[in-house]
Short mmCIF file of C-alpha atoms in Angstrom, two decimals:
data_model
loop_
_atom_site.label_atom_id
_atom_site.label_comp_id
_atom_site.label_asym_id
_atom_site.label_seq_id
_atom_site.Cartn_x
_atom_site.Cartn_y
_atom_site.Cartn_z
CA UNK D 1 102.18 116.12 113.08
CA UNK D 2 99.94 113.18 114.23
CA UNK D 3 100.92 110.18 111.97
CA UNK D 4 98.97 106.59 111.65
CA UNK D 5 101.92 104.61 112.00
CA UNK D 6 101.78 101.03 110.61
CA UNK D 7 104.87 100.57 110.81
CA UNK D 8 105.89 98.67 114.84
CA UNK D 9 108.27 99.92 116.87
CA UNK D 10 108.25 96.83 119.26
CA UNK D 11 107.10 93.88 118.85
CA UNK D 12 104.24 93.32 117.00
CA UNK D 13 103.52 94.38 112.91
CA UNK D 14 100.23 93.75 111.84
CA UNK D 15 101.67 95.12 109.00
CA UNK D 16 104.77 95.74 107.88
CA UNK D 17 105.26 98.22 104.96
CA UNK D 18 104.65 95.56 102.76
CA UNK D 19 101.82 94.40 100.73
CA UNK D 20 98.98 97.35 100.91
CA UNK D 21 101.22 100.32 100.19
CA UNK D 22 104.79 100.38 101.81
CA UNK D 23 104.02 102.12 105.25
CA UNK D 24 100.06 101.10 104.71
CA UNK D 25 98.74 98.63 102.56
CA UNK D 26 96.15 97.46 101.35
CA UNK D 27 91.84 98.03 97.12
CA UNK D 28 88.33 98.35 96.47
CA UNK D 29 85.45 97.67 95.18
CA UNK D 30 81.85 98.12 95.63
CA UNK D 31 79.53 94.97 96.14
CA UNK D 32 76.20 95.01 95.15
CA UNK D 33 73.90 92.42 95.74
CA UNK D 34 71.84 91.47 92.41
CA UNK D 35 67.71 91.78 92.35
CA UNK D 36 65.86 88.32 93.06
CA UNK D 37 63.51 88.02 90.05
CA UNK D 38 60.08 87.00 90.66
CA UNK D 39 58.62 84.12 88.60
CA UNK D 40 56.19 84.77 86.50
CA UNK D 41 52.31 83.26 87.40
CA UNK D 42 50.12 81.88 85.29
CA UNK D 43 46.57 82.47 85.32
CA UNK D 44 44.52 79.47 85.51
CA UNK D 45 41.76 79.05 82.50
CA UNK D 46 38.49 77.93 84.23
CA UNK D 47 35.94 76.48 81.33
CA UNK D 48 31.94 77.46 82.00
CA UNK D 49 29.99 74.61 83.00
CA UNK D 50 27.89 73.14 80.16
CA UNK D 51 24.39 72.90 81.14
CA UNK D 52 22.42 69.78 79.52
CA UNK D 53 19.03 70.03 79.22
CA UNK D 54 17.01 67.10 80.34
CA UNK D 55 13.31 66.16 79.29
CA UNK D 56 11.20 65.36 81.71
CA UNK D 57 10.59 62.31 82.58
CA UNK D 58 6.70 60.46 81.83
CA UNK D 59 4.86 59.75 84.27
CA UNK D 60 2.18 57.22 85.08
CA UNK D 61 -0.08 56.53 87.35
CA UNK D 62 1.36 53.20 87.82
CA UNK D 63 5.57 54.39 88.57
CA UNK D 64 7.57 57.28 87.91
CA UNK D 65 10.90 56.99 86.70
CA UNK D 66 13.75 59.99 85.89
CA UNK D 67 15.45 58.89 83.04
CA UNK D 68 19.53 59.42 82.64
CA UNK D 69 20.37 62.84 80.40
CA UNK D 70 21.32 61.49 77.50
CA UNK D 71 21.66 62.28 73.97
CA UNK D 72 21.18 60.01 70.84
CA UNK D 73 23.91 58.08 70.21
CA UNK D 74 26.07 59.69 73.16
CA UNK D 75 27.79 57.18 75.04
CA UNK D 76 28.43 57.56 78.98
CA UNK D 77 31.81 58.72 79.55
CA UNK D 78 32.82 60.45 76.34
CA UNK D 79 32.65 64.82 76.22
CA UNK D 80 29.34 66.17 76.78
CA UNK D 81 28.03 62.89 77.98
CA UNK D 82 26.76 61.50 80.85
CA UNK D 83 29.39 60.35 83.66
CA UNK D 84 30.12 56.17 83.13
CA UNK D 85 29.83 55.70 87.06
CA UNK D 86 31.48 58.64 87.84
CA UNK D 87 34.46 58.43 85.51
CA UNK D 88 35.22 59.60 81.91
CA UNK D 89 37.26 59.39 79.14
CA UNK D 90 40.95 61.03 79.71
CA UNK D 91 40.93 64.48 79.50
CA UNK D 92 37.58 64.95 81.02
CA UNK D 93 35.95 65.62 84.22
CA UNK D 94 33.04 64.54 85.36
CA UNK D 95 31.02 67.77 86.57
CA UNK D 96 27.01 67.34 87.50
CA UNK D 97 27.17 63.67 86.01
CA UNK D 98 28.00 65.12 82.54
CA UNK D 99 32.05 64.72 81.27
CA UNK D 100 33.55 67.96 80.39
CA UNK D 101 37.01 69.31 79.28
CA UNK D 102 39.07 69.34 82.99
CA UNK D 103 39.86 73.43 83.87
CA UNK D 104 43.91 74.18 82.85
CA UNK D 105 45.74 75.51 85.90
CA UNK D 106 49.15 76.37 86.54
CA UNK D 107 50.21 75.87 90.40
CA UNK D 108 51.09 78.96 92.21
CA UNK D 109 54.84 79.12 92.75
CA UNK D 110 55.85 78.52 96.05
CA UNK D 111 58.97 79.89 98.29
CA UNK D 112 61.27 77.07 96.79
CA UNK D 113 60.07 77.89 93.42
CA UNK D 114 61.75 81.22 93.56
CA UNK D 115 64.90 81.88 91.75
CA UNK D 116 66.76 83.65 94.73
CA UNK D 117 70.66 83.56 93.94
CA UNK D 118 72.61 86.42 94.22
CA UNK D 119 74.94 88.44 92.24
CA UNK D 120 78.32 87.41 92.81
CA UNK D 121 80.23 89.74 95.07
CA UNK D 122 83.51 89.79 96.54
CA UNK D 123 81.99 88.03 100.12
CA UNK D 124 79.95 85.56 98.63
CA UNK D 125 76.55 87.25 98.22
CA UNK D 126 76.84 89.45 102.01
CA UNK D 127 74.83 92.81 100.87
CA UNK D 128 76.68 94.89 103.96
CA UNK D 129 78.53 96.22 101.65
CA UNK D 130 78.12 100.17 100.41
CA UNK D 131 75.80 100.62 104.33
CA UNK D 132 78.74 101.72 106.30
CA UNK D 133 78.82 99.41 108.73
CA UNK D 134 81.47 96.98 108.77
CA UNK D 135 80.26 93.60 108.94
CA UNK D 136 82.75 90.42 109.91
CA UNK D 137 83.94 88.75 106.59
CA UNK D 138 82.94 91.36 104.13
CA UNK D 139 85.52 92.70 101.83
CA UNK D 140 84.45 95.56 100.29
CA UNK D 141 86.33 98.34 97.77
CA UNK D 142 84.93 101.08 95.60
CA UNK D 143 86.34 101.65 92.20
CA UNK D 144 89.83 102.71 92.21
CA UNK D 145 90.93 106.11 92.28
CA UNK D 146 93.94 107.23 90.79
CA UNK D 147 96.22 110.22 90.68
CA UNK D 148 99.93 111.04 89.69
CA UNK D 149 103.06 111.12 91.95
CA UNK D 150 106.51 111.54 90.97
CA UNK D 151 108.20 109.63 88.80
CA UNK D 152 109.11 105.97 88.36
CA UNK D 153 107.59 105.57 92.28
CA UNK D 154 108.91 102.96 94.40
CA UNK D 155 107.32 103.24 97.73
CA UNK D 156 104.40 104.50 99.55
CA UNK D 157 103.27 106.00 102.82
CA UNK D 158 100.36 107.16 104.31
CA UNK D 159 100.79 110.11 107.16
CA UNK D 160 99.33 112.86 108.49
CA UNK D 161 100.81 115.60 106.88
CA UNK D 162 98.88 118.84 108.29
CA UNK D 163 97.07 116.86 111.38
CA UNK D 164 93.59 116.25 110.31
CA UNK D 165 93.67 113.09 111.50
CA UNK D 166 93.30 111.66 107.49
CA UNK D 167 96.44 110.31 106.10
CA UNK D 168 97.55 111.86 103.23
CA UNK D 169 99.83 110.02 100.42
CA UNK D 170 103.73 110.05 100.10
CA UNK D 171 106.06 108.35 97.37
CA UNK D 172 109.62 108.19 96.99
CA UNK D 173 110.45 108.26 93.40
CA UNK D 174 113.22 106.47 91.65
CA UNK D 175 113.56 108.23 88.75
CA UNK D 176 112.76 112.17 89.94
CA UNK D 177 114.77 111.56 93.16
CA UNK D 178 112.25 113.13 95.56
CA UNK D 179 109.93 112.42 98.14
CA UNK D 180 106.19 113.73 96.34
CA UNK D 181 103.39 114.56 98.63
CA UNK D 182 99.70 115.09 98.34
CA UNK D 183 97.36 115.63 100.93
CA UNK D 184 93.75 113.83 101.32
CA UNK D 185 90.56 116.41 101.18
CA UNK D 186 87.99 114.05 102.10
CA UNK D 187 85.35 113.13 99.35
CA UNK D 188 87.85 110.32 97.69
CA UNK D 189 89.47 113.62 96.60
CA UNK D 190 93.79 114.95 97.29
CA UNK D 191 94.88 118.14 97.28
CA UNK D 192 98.54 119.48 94.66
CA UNK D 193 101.79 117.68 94.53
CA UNK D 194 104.59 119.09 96.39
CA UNK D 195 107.77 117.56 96.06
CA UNK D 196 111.38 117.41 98.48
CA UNK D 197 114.68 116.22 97.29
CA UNK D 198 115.88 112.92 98.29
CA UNK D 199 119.42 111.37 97.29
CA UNK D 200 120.45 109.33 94.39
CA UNK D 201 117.35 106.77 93.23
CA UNK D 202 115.24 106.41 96.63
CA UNK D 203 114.13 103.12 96.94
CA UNK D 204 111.95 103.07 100.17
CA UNK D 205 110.46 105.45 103.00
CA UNK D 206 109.65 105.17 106.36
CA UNK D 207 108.25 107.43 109.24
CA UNK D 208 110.29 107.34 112.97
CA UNK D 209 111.25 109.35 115.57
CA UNK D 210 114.68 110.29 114.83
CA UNK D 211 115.40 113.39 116.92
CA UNK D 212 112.64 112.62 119.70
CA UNK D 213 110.50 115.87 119.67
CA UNK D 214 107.35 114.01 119.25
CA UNK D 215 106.70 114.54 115.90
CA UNK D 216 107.40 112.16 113.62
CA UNK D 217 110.42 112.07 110.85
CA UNK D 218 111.03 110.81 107.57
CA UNK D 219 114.04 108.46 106.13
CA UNK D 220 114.36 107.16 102.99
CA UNK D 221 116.95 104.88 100.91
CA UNK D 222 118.52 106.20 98.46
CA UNK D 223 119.70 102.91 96.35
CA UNK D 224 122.18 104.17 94.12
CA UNK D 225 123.76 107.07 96.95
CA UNK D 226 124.44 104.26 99.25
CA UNK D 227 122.97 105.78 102.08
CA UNK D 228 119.99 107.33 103.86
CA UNK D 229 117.92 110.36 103.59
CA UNK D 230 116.31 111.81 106.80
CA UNK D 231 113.89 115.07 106.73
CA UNK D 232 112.82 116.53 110.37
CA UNK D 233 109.23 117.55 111.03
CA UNK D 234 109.11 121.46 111.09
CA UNK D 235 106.52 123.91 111.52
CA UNK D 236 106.00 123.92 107.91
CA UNK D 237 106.66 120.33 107.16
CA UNK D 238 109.93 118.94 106.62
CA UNK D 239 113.69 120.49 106.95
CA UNK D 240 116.47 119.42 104.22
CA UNK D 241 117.82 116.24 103.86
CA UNK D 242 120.64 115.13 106.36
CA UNK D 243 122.19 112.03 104.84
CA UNK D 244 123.97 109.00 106.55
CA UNK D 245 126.13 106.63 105.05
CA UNK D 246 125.42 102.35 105.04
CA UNK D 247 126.06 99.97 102.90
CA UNK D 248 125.63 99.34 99.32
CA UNK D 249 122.66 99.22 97.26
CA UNK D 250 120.24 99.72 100.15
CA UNK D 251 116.25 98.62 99.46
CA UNK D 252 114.55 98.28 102.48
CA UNK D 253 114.58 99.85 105.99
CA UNK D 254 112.75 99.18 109.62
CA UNK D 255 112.48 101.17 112.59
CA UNK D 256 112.42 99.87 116.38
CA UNK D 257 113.86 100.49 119.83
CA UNK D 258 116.54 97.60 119.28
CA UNK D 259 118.78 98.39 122.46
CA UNK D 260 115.59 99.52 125.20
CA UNK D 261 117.15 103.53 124.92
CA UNK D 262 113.58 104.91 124.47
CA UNK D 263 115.00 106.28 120.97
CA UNK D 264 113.97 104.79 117.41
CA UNK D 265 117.11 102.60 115.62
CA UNK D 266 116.73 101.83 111.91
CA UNK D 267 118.09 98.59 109.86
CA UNK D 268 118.63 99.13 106.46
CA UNK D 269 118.70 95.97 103.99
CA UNK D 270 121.79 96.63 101.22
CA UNK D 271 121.25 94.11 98.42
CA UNK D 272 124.78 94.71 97.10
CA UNK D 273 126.54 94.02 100.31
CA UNK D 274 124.17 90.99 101.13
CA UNK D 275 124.13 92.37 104.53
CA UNK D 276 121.60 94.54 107.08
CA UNK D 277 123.56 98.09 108.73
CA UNK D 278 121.88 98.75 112.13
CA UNK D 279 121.92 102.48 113.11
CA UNK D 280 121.76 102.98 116.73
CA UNK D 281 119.53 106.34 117.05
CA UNK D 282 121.03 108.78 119.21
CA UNK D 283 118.24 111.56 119.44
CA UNK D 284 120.14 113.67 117.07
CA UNK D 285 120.18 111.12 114.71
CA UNK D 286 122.48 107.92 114.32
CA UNK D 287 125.35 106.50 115.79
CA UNK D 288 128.08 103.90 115.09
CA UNK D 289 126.83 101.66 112.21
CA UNK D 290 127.07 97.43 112.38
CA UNK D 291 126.80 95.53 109.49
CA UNK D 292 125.34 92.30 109.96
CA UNK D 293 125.80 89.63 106.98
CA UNK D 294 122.16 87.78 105.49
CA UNK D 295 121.80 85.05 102.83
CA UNK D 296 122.50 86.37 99.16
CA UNK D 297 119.94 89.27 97.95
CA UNK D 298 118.48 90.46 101.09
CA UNK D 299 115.24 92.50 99.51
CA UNK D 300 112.54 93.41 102.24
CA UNK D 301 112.69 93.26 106.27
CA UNK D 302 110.32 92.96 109.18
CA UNK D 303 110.73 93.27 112.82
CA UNK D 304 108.67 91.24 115.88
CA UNK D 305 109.74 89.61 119.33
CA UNK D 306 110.29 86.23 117.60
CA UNK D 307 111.43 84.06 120.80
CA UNK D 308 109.28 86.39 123.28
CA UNK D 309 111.96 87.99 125.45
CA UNK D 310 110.69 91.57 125.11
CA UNK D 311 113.81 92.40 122.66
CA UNK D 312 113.35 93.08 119.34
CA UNK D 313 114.51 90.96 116.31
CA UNK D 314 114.27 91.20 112.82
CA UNK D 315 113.49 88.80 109.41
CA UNK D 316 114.84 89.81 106.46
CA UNK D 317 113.62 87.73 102.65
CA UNK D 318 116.85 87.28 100.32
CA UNK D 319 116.16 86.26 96.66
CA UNK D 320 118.70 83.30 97.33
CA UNK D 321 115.62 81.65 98.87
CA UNK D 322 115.86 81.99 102.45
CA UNK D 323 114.76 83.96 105.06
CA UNK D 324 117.77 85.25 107.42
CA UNK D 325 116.76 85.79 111.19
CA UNK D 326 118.27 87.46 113.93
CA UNK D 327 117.52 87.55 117.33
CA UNK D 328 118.15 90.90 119.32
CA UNK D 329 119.89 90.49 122.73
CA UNK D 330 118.02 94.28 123.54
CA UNK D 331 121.08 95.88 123.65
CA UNK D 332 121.84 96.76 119.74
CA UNK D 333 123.44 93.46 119.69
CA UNK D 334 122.21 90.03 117.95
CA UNK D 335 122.44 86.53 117.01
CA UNK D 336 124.04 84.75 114.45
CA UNK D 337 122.30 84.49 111.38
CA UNK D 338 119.62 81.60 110.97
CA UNK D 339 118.42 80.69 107.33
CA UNK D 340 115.03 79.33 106.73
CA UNK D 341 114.69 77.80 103.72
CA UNK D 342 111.46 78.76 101.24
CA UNK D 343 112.86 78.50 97.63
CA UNK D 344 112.13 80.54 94.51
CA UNK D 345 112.88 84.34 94.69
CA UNK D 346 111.16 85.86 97.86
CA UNK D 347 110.19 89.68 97.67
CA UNK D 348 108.66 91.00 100.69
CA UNK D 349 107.51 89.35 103.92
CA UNK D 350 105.72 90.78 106.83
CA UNK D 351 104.94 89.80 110.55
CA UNK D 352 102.09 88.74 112.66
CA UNK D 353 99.90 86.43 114.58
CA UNK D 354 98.56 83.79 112.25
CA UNK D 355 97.32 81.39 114.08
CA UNK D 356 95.80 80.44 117.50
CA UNK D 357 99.16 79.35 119.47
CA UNK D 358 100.25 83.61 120.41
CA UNK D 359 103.76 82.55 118.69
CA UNK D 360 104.82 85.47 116.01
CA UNK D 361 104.57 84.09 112.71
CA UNK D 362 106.30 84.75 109.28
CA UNK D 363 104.27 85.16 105.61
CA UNK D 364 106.70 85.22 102.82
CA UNK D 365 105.80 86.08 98.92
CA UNK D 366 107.67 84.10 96.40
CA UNK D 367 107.79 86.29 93.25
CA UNK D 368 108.99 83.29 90.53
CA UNK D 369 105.90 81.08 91.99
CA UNK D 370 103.46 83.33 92.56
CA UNK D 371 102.64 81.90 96.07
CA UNK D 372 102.99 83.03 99.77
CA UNK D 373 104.15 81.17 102.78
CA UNK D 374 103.07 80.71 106.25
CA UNK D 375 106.21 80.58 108.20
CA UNK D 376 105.01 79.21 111.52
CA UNK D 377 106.76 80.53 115.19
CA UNK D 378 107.72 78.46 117.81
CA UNK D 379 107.75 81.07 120.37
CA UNK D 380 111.88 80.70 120.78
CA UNK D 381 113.19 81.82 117.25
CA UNK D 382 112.41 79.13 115.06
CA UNK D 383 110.01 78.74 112.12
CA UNK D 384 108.18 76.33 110.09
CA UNK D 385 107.50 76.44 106.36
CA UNK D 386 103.74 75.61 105.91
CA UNK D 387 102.38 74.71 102.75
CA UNK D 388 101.85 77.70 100.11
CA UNK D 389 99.17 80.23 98.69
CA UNK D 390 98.27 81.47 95.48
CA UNK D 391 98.50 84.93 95.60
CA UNK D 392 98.31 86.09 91.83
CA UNK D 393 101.58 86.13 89.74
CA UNK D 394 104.90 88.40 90.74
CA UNK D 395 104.11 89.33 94.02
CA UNK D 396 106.28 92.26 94.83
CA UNK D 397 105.00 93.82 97.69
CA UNK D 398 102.73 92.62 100.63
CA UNK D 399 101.04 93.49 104.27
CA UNK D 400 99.34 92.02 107.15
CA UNK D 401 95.68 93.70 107.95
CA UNK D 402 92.38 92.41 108.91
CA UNK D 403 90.30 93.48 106.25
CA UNK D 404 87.33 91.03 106.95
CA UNK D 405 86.96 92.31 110.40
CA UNK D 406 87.10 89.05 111.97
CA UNK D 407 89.77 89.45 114.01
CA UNK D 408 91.85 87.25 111.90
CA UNK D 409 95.07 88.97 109.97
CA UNK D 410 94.50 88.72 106.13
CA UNK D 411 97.33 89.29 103.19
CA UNK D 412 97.31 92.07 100.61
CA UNK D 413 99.71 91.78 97.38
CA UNK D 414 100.58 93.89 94.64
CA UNK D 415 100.82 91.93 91.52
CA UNK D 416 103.26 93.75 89.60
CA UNK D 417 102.55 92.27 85.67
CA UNK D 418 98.89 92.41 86.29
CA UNK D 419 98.04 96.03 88.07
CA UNK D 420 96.46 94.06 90.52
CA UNK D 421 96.34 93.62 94.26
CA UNK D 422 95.16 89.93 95.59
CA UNK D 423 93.49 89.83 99.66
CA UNK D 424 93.92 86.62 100.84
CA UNK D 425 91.71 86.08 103.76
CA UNK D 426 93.07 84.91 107.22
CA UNK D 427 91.03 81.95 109.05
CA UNK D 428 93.26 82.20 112.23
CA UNK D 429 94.58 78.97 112.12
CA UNK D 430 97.36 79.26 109.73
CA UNK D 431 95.22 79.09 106.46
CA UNK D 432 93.84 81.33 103.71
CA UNK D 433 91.11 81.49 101.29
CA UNK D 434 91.57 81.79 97.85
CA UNK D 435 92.79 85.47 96.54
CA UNK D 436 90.14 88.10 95.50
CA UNK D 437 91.74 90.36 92.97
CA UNK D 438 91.15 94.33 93.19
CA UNK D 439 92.69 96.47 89.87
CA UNK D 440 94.98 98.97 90.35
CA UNK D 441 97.47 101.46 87.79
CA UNK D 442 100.05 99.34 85.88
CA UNK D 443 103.23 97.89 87.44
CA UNK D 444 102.17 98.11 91.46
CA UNK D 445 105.20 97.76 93.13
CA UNK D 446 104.56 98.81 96.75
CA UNK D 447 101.56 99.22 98.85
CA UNK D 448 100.31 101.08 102.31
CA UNK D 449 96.50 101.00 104.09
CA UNK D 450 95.74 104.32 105.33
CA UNK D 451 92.66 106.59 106.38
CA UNK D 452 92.63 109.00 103.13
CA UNK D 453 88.93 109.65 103.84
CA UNK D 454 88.55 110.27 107.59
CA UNK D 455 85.72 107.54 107.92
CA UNK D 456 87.77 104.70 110.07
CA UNK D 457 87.99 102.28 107.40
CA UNK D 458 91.65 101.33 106.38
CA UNK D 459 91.94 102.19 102.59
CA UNK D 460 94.63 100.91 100.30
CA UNK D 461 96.80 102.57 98.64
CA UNK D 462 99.63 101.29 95.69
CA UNK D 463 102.63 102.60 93.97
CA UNK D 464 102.69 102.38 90.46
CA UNK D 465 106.00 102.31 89.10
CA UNK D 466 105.71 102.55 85.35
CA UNK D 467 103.10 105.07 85.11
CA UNK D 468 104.14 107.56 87.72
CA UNK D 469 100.66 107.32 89.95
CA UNK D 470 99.56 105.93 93.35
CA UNK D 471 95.90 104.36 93.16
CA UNK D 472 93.74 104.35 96.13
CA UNK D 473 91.01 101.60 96.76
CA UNK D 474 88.65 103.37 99.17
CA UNK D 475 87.16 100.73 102.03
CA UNK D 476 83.12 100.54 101.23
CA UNK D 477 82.32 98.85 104.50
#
């Protein structure tokens, strides 16, 4: 089963299954471009010439003289009078030496007369949207399309189920404990719900290659069974659950080649131990667990090559604050743990190239402040806090994707209170512009980008935790 996986196994995630739908992201809406109005012209009122009869002059035989039109008592200058040298009274126009009303015109508008601003849209007036080809800074989303999952879902995923090459849509669901499937028709429309059990409250779900056949594999946390769910492609989609013990109260998991063996390991984040288990993959499934302690309330990880040795290393956000970091040796081993410092509560963070030095970067969301953070790399480990971005309020999920398609990474976040999700957009040095909010079902709590309509165009799509339903923002490039 072909698979568009978002999430990295190496070293570099544009996105990773975090804001724009768990193992995808990222909402839509149309932009249309409002009607310039033209100004309205008035027609200019031309007054007949007045014709005033003159009596001929007398002549003589001794001179002949042409006496001035007058009339009795008219004096030069005022209406219907002769011109006073040319000029008259105000108001009046001197036309054929006799002072008539002046003609009432209206100037023709010109170019800069014409009212020409444009609807607002989400890209500052660009009309590409809605023509289908993607243009560089547009950010464009039809209307929101949504459809129900299981129940109380917690995570999303977009893959491949029957190898159409269009994602389809999977949850896990916290209160139904299943995995709930539906797959993408084309036309903005999905196909009926099938369901597989998972274990006790899954939390999260992830696609890897756990038994290397070449078809990818699903493995979810189960939060409240302490351990791990893993379903094995099949002929006619998935076998049964095989479950593997970590630790407690597990949230979050990642998949990578940690130790160079060719076969996918996972790290699991358990926010009850405070720690991360890494599960060496064997090709049959896992081996040996190693817990490795974080900084209190580990929630969300992400994987990159943060000191560019080739190995892989991981990040993981802890509502203490911090954000732990270890560095793989690329032999399942790593570092101690290194705390970087962010405050507030953080609740996802995600990986990728930020800026213009080719050092990994960090972007952490703060739920309490409603902000992320640009955690800058050095290229050996380390990172820099940068100063924050409004993202909308209680961020709880969030993704790295360029939207814009300006080759610069941009952030989608699911706003959990306000069934939103907020794109930041990425200038490539380290800075974003102001969020632009796209709605979504109520209480958004994880988010995935996906093809669900076969055109090329990443879509979004969110899980909505209170009202059992994903919602899809379709890309209207």
């Amino acid at each position: 089963m072909a698979f568009r996986y978002w999430l990295a196994l190496a070293t570099s995630t544009v996105f990773i299954s975090a804001c724009s739908s768990g193992a995808g992201r990222d909402t839509d809406d149309s932009t249309t471009v409002g009607s310039t109005t033209e100004p309205t012209t008035t027609t200019s009122m031309t007054t007949e010439d007045e014709t005033s009869e003159t009596s001929e002059s007398e002549t003589t035989e001794e001179s002949t003289t042409t006496e001035e039109p007058t009339t009795a008592g008219c004096t030069p200058g005022e209406e219907d009078c002769t011109c006073n040298q040319g000029m008259c009274d105000d108001g009046l126009a001197c036309v054929d030496d006799v002072c008539m009303p002046e003609p009432m015109t209206t100037e023709e508008p010109t170019d800069t007369d014409t009212d020409t601003t444009m609807d607002p849209t989400t890209t500052g007036g660009d009309p590409a949207c809605g023509d289908g080809e993607p243009v560089a800074t547009e950010l464009c989303f039809e209307d929101p399309i949504t459809i129900g999952m299981g129940s109380g879902p917690t995570d999303v995923l977009a893959f491949d189920l029957n190898g159409d090459d269009i994602d389809d849509l999977i949850t896990a669901n916290a209160l139904s404990n299943n995995l709930t499937m539906r797959q993408a028709l084309g036309n903005a429309m999905f196909g009926g719900l099938s369901a597989i059990d998972a274990g006790s409250s899954p939390s999260s779900v992830i696609a890897a290659f756990i038994n290397n056949d070449q078809d990818l594999d699903l493995i979810a946390t189960n939060q409240m069974g302490n351990n791990l769910s893993m379903f094995l492609a099949t002929m006619d989609g998935f076998g049964p659950q095989a479950n593997t013990a970590v630790g407690m109260g597990p949230v979050s998991l990642a998949s990578g080649d940690f130790n160079k063996d060719t076969i996918a390991d996972v790290v699991v984040v358990n926010a009850t131990d405070n720690n991360v288990t890494f599960l060496p993959g064997t090709g049959l499934g896992f081996g040996e667990p190693l817990s490795l302690p974080t900084a209190s309330g580990p929630v969300d990880i992400t994987t990159g090559d943060f000191n560019g040795d080739q190995n892989l290393d991981f990040a993981v956000a802890t509502t203490s604050g911090n954000v732990s970091i270890r560095l793989g040796n690329g032999g399942g081993l790593f570092s101690n743990n290194t705390n970087v410092s962010v405050g507030g509560a953080p609740s996802a963070l995600a990986t990728g190239y930020l800026n213009d030095d080719e050092h990994l970067d960090l972007v952490v969301a703060v739920r309490d402040q409603g902000l992320v953070y640009m955690l800058a790399g050095d290229g050996f480990g380390g990172f820099t806090v940068g100063i924050p971005f409004d993202c909308g309020p209680e961020p709880s999920d969030m993704l790295l994707y360029d939207f814009t398609n300006d080759d610069n990474l941009d952030i989608a976040v699911t706003n959990q209170s306000m069934a939103m999700v907020h794109i930041l957009e990425g200038t490539g040095l380290g800075s974003f512009e102001a969020p632009q909010p796209f709605t979504v079902g109520a209480s958004p709590v994880a988010l995935t980008i996906g093809d669900f309509n076969g055109d090329g165009a990443m879509d979004i799509a969110t899980a909505n935790n209170s009202v059992a339903t994903s919602t899809v923002l379709f890309a209207n490039p």
